[in-house]
PDB file of C-alpha atoms in Angstrom:
ATOM      1  CA  UNK E   1      -2.730 -39.852  -1.984  1.00  0.00           C
ATOM      2  CA  UNK E   2      -0.574 -38.416   0.608  1.00  0.00           C
ATOM      3  CA  UNK E   3      -1.248 -34.597   1.690  1.00  0.00           C
ATOM      4  CA  UNK E   4       1.355 -32.332   0.190  1.00  0.00           C
ATOM      5  CA  UNK E   5       4.493 -31.779   2.539  1.00  0.00           C
ATOM      6  CA  UNK E   6       4.861 -27.931   3.943  1.00  0.00           C
ATOM      7  CA  UNK E   7       8.338 -26.519   4.392  1.00  0.00           C
ATOM      8  CA  UNK E   8      10.933 -26.201   7.150  1.00  0.00           C
ATOM      9  CA  UNK E   9      11.973 -23.044   8.136  1.00  0.00           C
ATOM     10  CA  UNK E  10      14.272 -20.336   9.666  1.00  0.00           C
ATOM     11  CA  UNK E  11      13.637 -17.596   9.801  1.00  0.00           C
ATOM     12  CA  UNK E  12      15.853 -14.323  10.927  1.00  0.00           C
ATOM     13  CA  UNK E  13      13.614 -11.756  11.195  1.00  0.00           C
ATOM     14  CA  UNK E  14      15.318  -8.022  13.064  1.00  0.00           C
ATOM     15  CA  UNK E  15      14.354  -7.168  16.751  1.00  0.00           C
ATOM     16  CA  UNK E  16      13.798  -4.022  17.659  1.00  0.00           C
ATOM     17  CA  UNK E  17      11.938  -2.080  20.374  1.00  0.00           C
ATOM     18  CA  UNK E  18      12.384   0.676  19.875  1.00  0.00           C
ATOM     19  CA  UNK E  19      13.317   4.472  17.635  1.00  0.00           C
ATOM     20  CA  UNK E  20      15.740   4.498  20.303  1.00  0.00           C
ATOM     21  CA  UNK E  21      16.693   0.890  21.305  1.00  0.00           C
ATOM     22  CA  UNK E  22      19.892  -1.303  19.272  1.00  0.00           C
ATOM     23  CA  UNK E  23      18.101  -4.004  17.544  1.00  0.00           C
ATOM     24  CA  UNK E  24      19.712  -7.381  15.830  1.00  0.00           C
ATOM     25  CA  UNK E  25      18.669  -9.949  13.926  1.00  0.00           C
ATOM     26  CA  UNK E  26      17.179 -13.239  15.863  1.00  0.00           C
ATOM     27  CA  UNK E  27      16.183 -17.047  14.686  1.00  0.00           C
ATOM     28  CA  UNK E  28      13.366 -18.605  14.470  1.00  0.00           C
ATOM     29  CA  UNK E  29      12.597 -21.817  13.678  1.00  0.00           C
ATOM     30  CA  UNK E  30       9.683 -22.902  11.852  1.00  0.00           C
ATOM     31  CA  UNK E  31       7.701 -25.602  10.437  1.00  0.00           C
ATOM     32  CA  UNK E  32       4.730 -27.097   7.929  1.00  0.00           C
ATOM     33  CA  UNK E  33       4.371 -24.264   5.939  1.00  0.00           C
ATOM     34  CA  UNK E  34       1.861 -24.958   3.388  1.00  0.00           C
ATOM     35  CA  UNK E  35       3.495 -23.406   0.215  1.00  0.00           C
ATOM     36  CA  UNK E  36      -0.497 -22.397  -0.109  1.00  0.00           C
ATOM     37  CA  UNK E  37       0.270 -19.993   2.462  1.00  0.00           C
ATOM     38  CA  UNK E  38       0.771 -15.872   1.604  1.00  0.00           C
ATOM     39  CA  UNK E  39       3.674 -14.421   3.336  1.00  0.00           C
ATOM     40  CA  UNK E  40       1.823 -12.874   6.562  1.00  0.00           C
ATOM     41  CA  UNK E  41       0.292 -15.910   6.961  1.00  0.00           C
ATOM     42  CA  UNK E  42       3.295 -17.874   7.057  1.00  0.00           C
ATOM     43  CA  UNK E  43       4.051 -14.928   9.952  1.00  0.00           C
ATOM     44  CA  UNK E  44       0.681 -14.756  11.729  1.00  0.00           C
ATOM     45  CA  UNK E  45       1.399 -19.057  12.007  1.00  0.00           C
ATOM     46  CA  UNK E  46       4.609 -17.802  13.729  1.00  0.00           C
ATOM     47  CA  UNK E  47       3.118 -14.938  15.508  1.00  0.00           C
ATOM     48  CA  UNK E  48       1.159 -17.804  16.951  1.00  0.00           C
ATOM     49  CA  UNK E  49       3.283 -19.507  17.855  1.00  0.00           C
ATOM     50  CA  UNK E  50       5.489 -17.464  19.676  1.00  0.00           C
ATOM     51  CA  UNK E  51       2.506 -16.843  21.976  1.00  0.00           C
ATOM     52  CA  UNK E  52       1.943 -19.684  22.771  1.00  0.00           C
ATOM     53  CA  UNK E  53       5.666 -20.246  23.848  1.00  0.00           C
ATOM     54  CA  UNK E  54       5.083 -17.286  26.060  1.00  0.00           C
ATOM     55  CA  UNK E  55       7.288 -14.839  24.445  1.00  0.00           C
ATOM     56  CA  UNK E  56       6.945 -11.623  22.164  1.00  0.00           C
ATOM     57  CA  UNK E  57       4.724 -11.920  18.611  1.00  0.00           C
ATOM     58  CA  UNK E  58       7.016  -9.945  16.462  1.00  0.00           C
ATOM     59  CA  UNK E  59       5.180  -6.691  14.578  1.00  0.00           C
ATOM     60  CA  UNK E  60       4.732  -6.288  11.527  1.00  0.00           C
ATOM     61  CA  UNK E  61       2.731  -3.104   9.450  1.00  0.00           C
ATOM     62  CA  UNK E  62      -0.386  -4.837   7.263  1.00  0.00           C
ATOM     63  CA  UNK E  63      -4.423  -3.653   6.514  1.00  0.00           C
ATOM     64  CA  UNK E  64      -6.080  -4.664   3.809  1.00  0.00           C
ATOM     65  CA  UNK E  65      -3.058  -8.208   2.860  1.00  0.00           C
ATOM     66  CA  UNK E  66      -4.799  -7.441  -1.354  1.00  0.00           C
ATOM     67  CA  UNK E  67      -1.708  -5.713  -3.035  1.00  0.00           C
ATOM     68  CA  UNK E  68      -3.786  -1.751  -2.353  1.00  0.00           C
ATOM     69  CA  UNK E  69      -2.808  -0.071   0.914  1.00  0.00           C
ATOM     70  CA  UNK E  70       1.326  -0.974   0.689  1.00  0.00           C
ATOM     71  CA  UNK E  71       0.971  -1.749   4.518  1.00  0.00           C
ATOM     72  CA  UNK E  72       2.573  -4.624   4.616  1.00  0.00           C
ATOM     73  CA  UNK E  73       5.685  -3.431   3.066  1.00  0.00           C
ATOM     74  CA  UNK E  74       9.073  -5.963   3.690  1.00  0.00           C
ATOM     75  CA  UNK E  75      13.117  -5.805   3.128  1.00  0.00           C
ATOM     76  CA  UNK E  76      12.721  -9.698   2.525  1.00  0.00           C
ATOM     77  CA  UNK E  77      16.402 -11.470   1.272  1.00  0.00           C
ATOM     78  CA  UNK E  78      17.746  -8.275   0.495  1.00  0.00           C
ATOM     79  CA  UNK E  79      14.590  -6.822  -1.356  1.00  0.00           C
ATOM     80  CA  UNK E  80      11.490  -5.474  -1.276  1.00  0.00           C
ATOM     81  CA  UNK E  81       8.131  -7.448  -1.136  1.00  0.00           C
ATOM     82  CA  UNK E  82      10.482 -10.445  -1.269  1.00  0.00           C
ATOM     83  CA  UNK E  83      11.660 -12.173  -3.934  1.00  0.00           C
ATOM     84  CA  UNK E  84       8.400 -12.681  -6.903  1.00  0.00           C
ATOM     85  CA  UNK E  85       7.654  -9.464  -8.869  1.00  0.00           C
ATOM     86  CA  UNK E  86       5.278  -6.730 -10.155  1.00  0.00           C
ATOM     87  CA  UNK E  87       3.266  -7.696  -5.411  1.00  0.00           C
ATOM     88  CA  UNK E  88       3.057  -6.808  -2.386  1.00  0.00           C
ATOM     89  CA  UNK E  89       4.745  -8.368   0.834  1.00  0.00           C
ATOM     90  CA  UNK E  90       0.978 -10.063   1.578  1.00  0.00           C
ATOM     91  CA  UNK E  91       0.557 -10.710  -2.819  1.00  0.00           C
ATOM     92  CA  UNK E  92       3.694 -12.870  -2.292  1.00  0.00           C
ATOM     93  CA  UNK E  93       2.611 -17.134  -1.327  1.00  0.00           C
ATOM     94  CA  UNK E  94       5.427 -18.834   0.933  1.00  0.00           C
ATOM     95  CA  UNK E  95       5.443 -21.474  -3.258  1.00  0.00           C
ATOM     96  CA  UNK E  96       8.345 -18.951  -3.958  1.00  0.00           C
ATOM     97  CA  UNK E  97      10.243 -20.347  -1.180  1.00  0.00           C
ATOM     98  CA  UNK E  98      12.294 -23.564  -0.852  1.00  0.00           C
ATOM     99  CA  UNK E  99      12.265 -26.012   1.810  1.00  0.00           C
ATOM    100  CA  UNK E 100      14.356 -25.594   5.222  1.00  0.00           C
ATOM    101  CA  UNK E 101      15.654 -22.162   3.348  1.00  0.00           C
ATOM    102  CA  UNK E 102      17.035 -19.933   5.014  1.00  0.00           C
ATOM    103  CA  UNK E 103      14.782 -16.389   4.881  1.00  0.00           C
ATOM    104  CA  UNK E 104      16.118 -12.823   6.043  1.00  0.00           C
ATOM    105  CA  UNK E 105      13.180 -10.768   7.447  1.00  0.00           C
ATOM    106  CA  UNK E 106      12.984  -6.798   8.116  1.00  0.00           C
ATOM    107  CA  UNK E 107      11.972  -3.970   8.300  1.00  0.00           C
ATOM    108  CA  UNK E 108      12.414  -0.972   5.524  1.00  0.00           C
ATOM    109  CA  UNK E 109      15.809   0.584   5.242  1.00  0.00           C
ATOM    110  CA  UNK E 110      16.257   4.557   4.887  1.00  0.00           C
ATOM    111  CA  UNK E 111      16.813   6.621   6.720  1.00  0.00           C
ATOM    112  CA  UNK E 112      13.748   8.612   6.631  1.00  0.00           C
ATOM    113  CA  UNK E 113      11.251   5.327   7.307  1.00  0.00           C
ATOM    114  CA  UNK E 114      12.484   5.005  12.022  1.00  0.00           C
ATOM    115  CA  UNK E 115      11.906   1.798  13.042  1.00  0.00           C
ATOM    116  CA  UNK E 116       9.368   2.167  15.476  1.00  0.00           C
ATOM    117  CA  UNK E 117       9.346  -1.609  16.953  1.00  0.00           C
ATOM    118  CA  UNK E 118      10.996  -4.610  14.399  1.00  0.00           C
ATOM    119  CA  UNK E 119       9.870  -4.283  10.967  1.00  0.00           C
ATOM    120  CA  UNK E 120       7.250  -1.993  11.907  1.00  0.00           C
ATOM    121  CA  UNK E 121       8.735   1.604  10.328  1.00  0.00           C
ATOM    122  CA  UNK E 122       7.125   6.013  10.426  1.00  0.00           C
ATOM    123  CA  UNK E 123       6.276   6.135   6.598  1.00  0.00           C
ATOM    124  CA  UNK E 124       4.676  10.063   7.810  1.00  0.00           C
ATOM    125  CA  UNK E 125       7.159  11.718   5.533  1.00  0.00           C
ATOM    126  CA  UNK E 126       5.535  10.675   2.403  1.00  0.00           C
ATOM    127  CA  UNK E 127       2.496  12.265   4.212  1.00  0.00           C
ATOM    128  CA  UNK E 128       4.107  15.103   4.761  1.00  0.00           C
ATOM    129  CA  UNK E 129       5.350  15.070   1.529  1.00  0.00           C
ATOM    130  CA  UNK E 130       1.346  14.881   0.181  1.00  0.00           C
ATOM    131  CA  UNK E 131      -0.147  17.564   2.315  1.00  0.00           C
ATOM    132  CA  UNK E 132       2.854  20.190   0.719  1.00  0.00           C
ATOM    133  CA  UNK E 133       0.693  19.202  -2.101  1.00  0.00           C
ATOM    134  CA  UNK E 134      -0.747  16.225  -3.602  1.00  0.00           C
ATOM    135  CA  UNK E 135      -3.851  17.387  -3.738  1.00  0.00           C
ATOM    136  CA  UNK E 136      -6.372  19.200  -6.145  1.00  0.00           C
ATOM    137  CA  UNK E 137      -7.411  22.267  -4.359  1.00  0.00           C
ATOM    138  CA  UNK E 138     -10.961  22.754  -5.246  1.00  0.00           C
ATOM    139  CA  UNK E 139     -14.240  24.927  -4.828  1.00  0.00           C
ATOM    140  CA  UNK E 140     -17.134  22.892  -3.117  1.00  0.00           C
ATOM    141  CA  UNK E 141     -19.643  25.981  -3.032  1.00  0.00           C
ATOM    142  CA  UNK E 142     -21.647  24.624  -6.165  1.00  0.00           C
ATOM    143  CA  UNK E 143     -19.283  26.114  -9.496  1.00  0.00           C
ATOM    144  CA  UNK E 144     -17.675  23.641 -10.058  1.00  0.00           C
ATOM    145  CA  UNK E 145     -16.733  21.539 -13.514  1.00  0.00           C
ATOM    146  CA  UNK E 146     -18.272  17.993 -14.303  1.00  0.00           C
ATOM    147  CA  UNK E 147     -15.009  16.962 -14.823  1.00  0.00           C
ATOM    148  CA  UNK E 148     -16.713  14.518 -18.520  1.00  0.00           C
ATOM    149  CA  UNK E 149     -17.199  18.495 -19.370  1.00  0.00           C
ATOM    150  CA  UNK E 150     -13.510  19.050 -20.150  1.00  0.00           C
ATOM    151  CA  UNK E 151     -11.211  17.209 -22.813  1.00  0.00           C
ATOM    152  CA  UNK E 152      -7.990  14.969 -21.364  1.00  0.00           C
ATOM    153  CA  UNK E 153      -5.975  13.218 -24.659  1.00  0.00           C
ATOM    154  CA  UNK E 154      -6.570   9.715 -23.929  1.00  0.00           C
ATOM    155  CA  UNK E 155      -2.463   9.419 -23.716  1.00  0.00           C
ATOM    156  CA  UNK E 156      -2.294  11.905 -21.259  1.00  0.00           C
ATOM    157  CA  UNK E 157      -5.079   9.850 -18.892  1.00  0.00           C
ATOM    158  CA  UNK E 158      -3.701   6.982 -19.811  1.00  0.00           C
ATOM    159  CA  UNK E 159      -0.423   8.121 -17.831  1.00  0.00           C
ATOM    160  CA  UNK E 160      -2.038   9.720 -15.441  1.00  0.00           C
ATOM    161  CA  UNK E 161      -3.539   7.266 -14.320  1.00  0.00           C
ATOM    162  CA  UNK E 162      -0.036   5.421 -14.326  1.00  0.00           C
ATOM    163  CA  UNK E 163       0.698   7.341 -12.315  1.00  0.00           C
ATOM    164  CA  UNK E 164      -1.696   6.779 -10.087  1.00  0.00           C
ATOM    165  CA  UNK E 165      -1.197   4.017  -9.701  1.00  0.00           C
ATOM    166  CA  UNK E 166       1.295   4.079  -6.427  1.00  0.00           C
ATOM    167  CA  UNK E 167       0.754   2.676  -3.280  1.00  0.00           C
ATOM    168  CA  UNK E 168       3.000   4.589  -1.898  1.00  0.00           C
ATOM    169  CA  UNK E 169       4.458   1.772   0.449  1.00  0.00           C
ATOM    170  CA  UNK E 170       8.400   3.450   0.087  1.00  0.00           C
ATOM    171  CA  UNK E 171      10.002   0.418  -2.196  1.00  0.00           C
ATOM    172  CA  UNK E 172      11.360   2.418  -4.301  1.00  0.00           C
ATOM    173  CA  UNK E 173      12.527   4.333  -1.157  1.00  0.00           C
ATOM    174  CA  UNK E 174      14.252   0.844   0.738  1.00  0.00           C
ATOM    175  CA  UNK E 175      15.439  -0.620  -2.294  1.00  0.00           C
ATOM    176  CA  UNK E 176      17.374   3.409  -3.679  1.00  0.00           C
ATOM    177  CA  UNK E 177      21.768   3.530  -2.314  1.00  0.00           C
ATOM    178  CA  UNK E 178      20.444   6.607  -1.849  1.00  0.00           C
ATOM    179  CA  UNK E 179      17.381   6.576  -0.215  1.00  0.00           C
ATOM    180  CA  UNK E 180      15.498   8.433  -2.919  1.00  0.00           C
ATOM    181  CA  UNK E 181      12.131   9.277  -3.091  1.00  0.00           C
ATOM    182  CA  UNK E 182      11.779  10.335  -6.238  1.00  0.00           C
ATOM    183  CA  UNK E 183       9.983   7.567  -7.457  1.00  0.00           C
ATOM    184  CA  UNK E 184       6.793   8.973  -5.797  1.00  0.00           C
ATOM    185  CA  UNK E 185       7.101  12.194  -5.731  1.00  0.00           C
ATOM    186  CA  UNK E 186       7.024  12.230  -9.306  1.00  0.00           C
ATOM    187  CA  UNK E 187       3.917   9.894  -9.552  1.00  0.00           C
ATOM    188  CA  UNK E 188       1.991  11.798  -6.993  1.00  0.00           C
ATOM    189  CA  UNK E 189       3.187  15.279  -9.138  1.00  0.00           C
ATOM    190  CA  UNK E 190       2.862  13.595 -12.407  1.00  0.00           C
ATOM    191  CA  UNK E 191      -0.712  12.151 -10.875  1.00  0.00           C
ATOM    192  CA  UNK E 192      -2.098  15.565 -11.770  1.00  0.00           C
ATOM    193  CA  UNK E 193       0.548  17.526 -14.210  1.00  0.00           C
ATOM    194  CA  UNK E 194      -0.822  15.801 -17.188  1.00  0.00           C
ATOM    195  CA  UNK E 195      -4.944  16.591 -16.185  1.00  0.00           C
ATOM    196  CA  UNK E 196      -6.129  19.751 -17.148  1.00  0.00           C
ATOM    197  CA  UNK E 197      -7.572  20.549 -13.738  1.00  0.00           C
ATOM    198  CA  UNK E 198      -4.731  20.462 -11.833  1.00  0.00           C
ATOM    199  CA  UNK E 199      -1.921  22.038 -14.166  1.00  0.00           C
ATOM    200  CA  UNK E 200      -3.964  25.752 -12.106  1.00  0.00           C
ATOM    201  CA  UNK E 201      -1.412  24.978  -9.415  1.00  0.00           C
ATOM    202  CA  UNK E 202       1.079  22.913 -10.849  1.00  0.00           C
ATOM    203  CA  UNK E 203       3.914  25.179 -10.701  1.00  0.00           C
ATOM    204  CA  UNK E 204       3.963  25.640  -6.180  1.00  0.00           C
ATOM    205  CA  UNK E 205       2.525  21.763  -5.943  1.00  0.00           C
ATOM    206  CA  UNK E 206       6.310  20.771  -7.396  1.00  0.00           C
ATOM    207  CA  UNK E 207       7.686  23.326  -5.351  1.00  0.00           C
ATOM    208  CA  UNK E 208       6.738  22.857  -2.448  1.00  0.00           C
ATOM    209  CA  UNK E 209       6.503  18.145  -2.597  1.00  0.00           C
ATOM    210  CA  UNK E 210      10.482  18.197  -3.779  1.00  0.00           C
ATOM    211  CA  UNK E 211      11.314  20.541  -1.324  1.00  0.00           C
ATOM    212  CA  UNK E 212       9.648  18.809   1.770  1.00  0.00           C
ATOM    213  CA  UNK E 213      10.836  15.583   0.023  1.00  0.00           C
ATOM    214  CA  UNK E 214      13.591  17.210   1.103  1.00  0.00           C
ATOM    215  CA  UNK E 215      13.433  17.978   4.199  1.00  0.00           C
ATOM    216  CA  UNK E 216      12.196  14.716   5.181  1.00  0.00           C
ATOM    217  CA  UNK E 217      16.623  13.472   4.387  1.00  0.00           C
ATOM    218  CA  UNK E 218      15.404  11.072   1.340  1.00  0.00           C
ATOM    219  CA  UNK E 219      17.971  10.975  -0.835  1.00  0.00           C
ATOM    220  CA  UNK E 220      18.934  12.147  -5.204  1.00  0.00           C
ATOM    221  CA  UNK E 221      18.249  10.123  -7.423  1.00  0.00           C
ATOM    222  CA  UNK E 222      20.924   8.968  -9.693  1.00  0.00           C
ATOM    223  CA  UNK E 223      20.098   6.715 -11.773  1.00  0.00           C
ATOM    224  CA  UNK E 224      19.657   3.298 -11.229  1.00  0.00           C
ATOM    225  CA  UNK E 225      16.586   2.046 -12.041  1.00  0.00           C
ATOM    226  CA  UNK E 226      16.114  -0.170  -9.261  1.00  0.00           C
ATOM    227  CA  UNK E 227      12.784   1.430  -7.603  1.00  0.00           C
ATOM    228  CA  UNK E 228      11.128   1.051 -11.487  1.00  0.00           C
ATOM    229  CA  UNK E 229      12.561  -3.232 -10.880  1.00  0.00           C
ATOM    230  CA  UNK E 230      11.128  -2.926  -7.231  1.00  0.00           C
ATOM    231  CA  UNK E 231       7.426  -1.589  -7.935  1.00  0.00           C
ATOM    232  CA  UNK E 232       5.506  -2.978  -7.377  1.00  0.00           C
ATOM    233  CA  UNK E 233       1.994  -0.689  -9.106  1.00  0.00           C
ATOM    234  CA  UNK E 234       5.209  -1.151 -12.256  1.00  0.00           C
ATOM    235  CA  UNK E 235       5.539   2.627 -12.241  1.00  0.00           C
ATOM    236  CA  UNK E 236       7.801   4.681 -14.808  1.00  0.00           C
ATOM    237  CA  UNK E 237      10.926   6.334 -14.302  1.00  0.00           C
ATOM    238  CA  UNK E 238       9.143   8.635 -16.283  1.00  0.00           C
ATOM    239  CA  UNK E 239       7.293   9.730 -13.926  1.00  0.00           C
ATOM    240  CA  UNK E 240      10.771  11.972 -12.733  1.00  0.00           C
ATOM    241  CA  UNK E 241      11.045  12.858 -15.438  1.00  0.00           C
ATOM    242  CA  UNK E 242       8.525  13.943 -15.613  1.00  0.00           C
ATOM    243  CA  UNK E 243       8.736  15.868 -11.899  1.00  0.00           C
ATOM    244  CA  UNK E 244      13.157  17.261 -13.894  1.00  0.00           C
ATOM    245  CA  UNK E 245      11.084  19.052 -16.179  1.00  0.00           C
ATOM    246  CA  UNK E 246       7.689  20.545 -14.249  1.00  0.00           C
ATOM    247  CA  UNK E 247       9.952  21.724 -11.196  1.00  0.00           C
ATOM    248  CA  UNK E 248      13.021  22.947 -13.525  1.00  0.00           C
ATOM    249  CA  UNK E 249      10.162  24.574 -15.538  1.00  0.00           C
ATOM    250  CA  UNK E 250       8.836  26.311 -12.302  1.00  0.00           C
ATOM    251  CA  UNK E 251      11.922  27.338 -10.801  1.00  0.00           C
ATOM    252  CA  UNK E 252      12.304  30.000 -14.219  1.00  0.00           C
ATOM    253  CA  UNK E 253       9.205  31.339 -13.374  1.00  0.00           C
ATOM    254  CA  UNK E 254       9.504  32.118  -9.709  1.00  0.00           C
ATOM    255  CA  UNK E 255      13.070  33.578 -11.858  1.00  0.00           C
TER     256      UNK E 255
END
C-alpha cells in the first residue's frame, strides 16, 4: 500500500524585524507536509528548513499547543485562527488545506496589539485591562467562607463558566473591523458579575475595566458579530450586552 502523499504549499508570511521596522510578505515553498500535522508543526518544519539553509526562522508565538493558552494566535487566509471553527491555531490541522494551495499568514491585526517580530504581537494590553478590575478581592486572613456555602442558581453558574472559558487570545479584536475588545472585556466582567463573590465590587470593576480598555486604544463595538463567530471558545455576544448593562448601572449609581 502506497504512503499518503504530503501537501506541497506556498506560504506568504508576514516578516517584520520589530515594531519600528517596515514589514512585508515573503514567499516560501514547503513540500511533503503531512495532512495529519498541525499548522504549528508545519511552521516548525518550515523553520527547520530555513535554519538548515542558514536563514532566520519565522518568529511565532506558542505554548501549550492544546487550545488552552491562546498564545498561538495567527491570522490565516483572512481569518483569525484559520479556516476551521471553534479552535485555536495550534488545533488547526493541515487536512483543512489543499495540495498546491497558497496560504497567507499574518500577525493579529490591531493597533492595540503592536508587532514584536514577524507573527508575534504584544498582547499586554489585555493584561492591563485585567489588572484594572478582572479579579475578586478577598480577605484571606482566615475569615473566608467556603464557596460552596453560597447558593448560586445553576443558570447563573453555567453562564459564568461559559464566560470564563475565554482564553484571552485576542481573536475577537483581530477579526473586528473596529479592533474592539468588548467581547473579551464583556466575558471577564460577566464571569464575576454573575456570581455573588463578584457582586461586591461589580460597579468598580466594570468602570475600571472599560476605562482601561478605552485607554489602550481598542475600538468600539458596532454589533457585526464577527468576534463571536471567530472566538475559539464560542463566547456569546450576550456578554457584551451584560457588560453594557453593568456599565450603565454603575454610572447611574455614581451619579
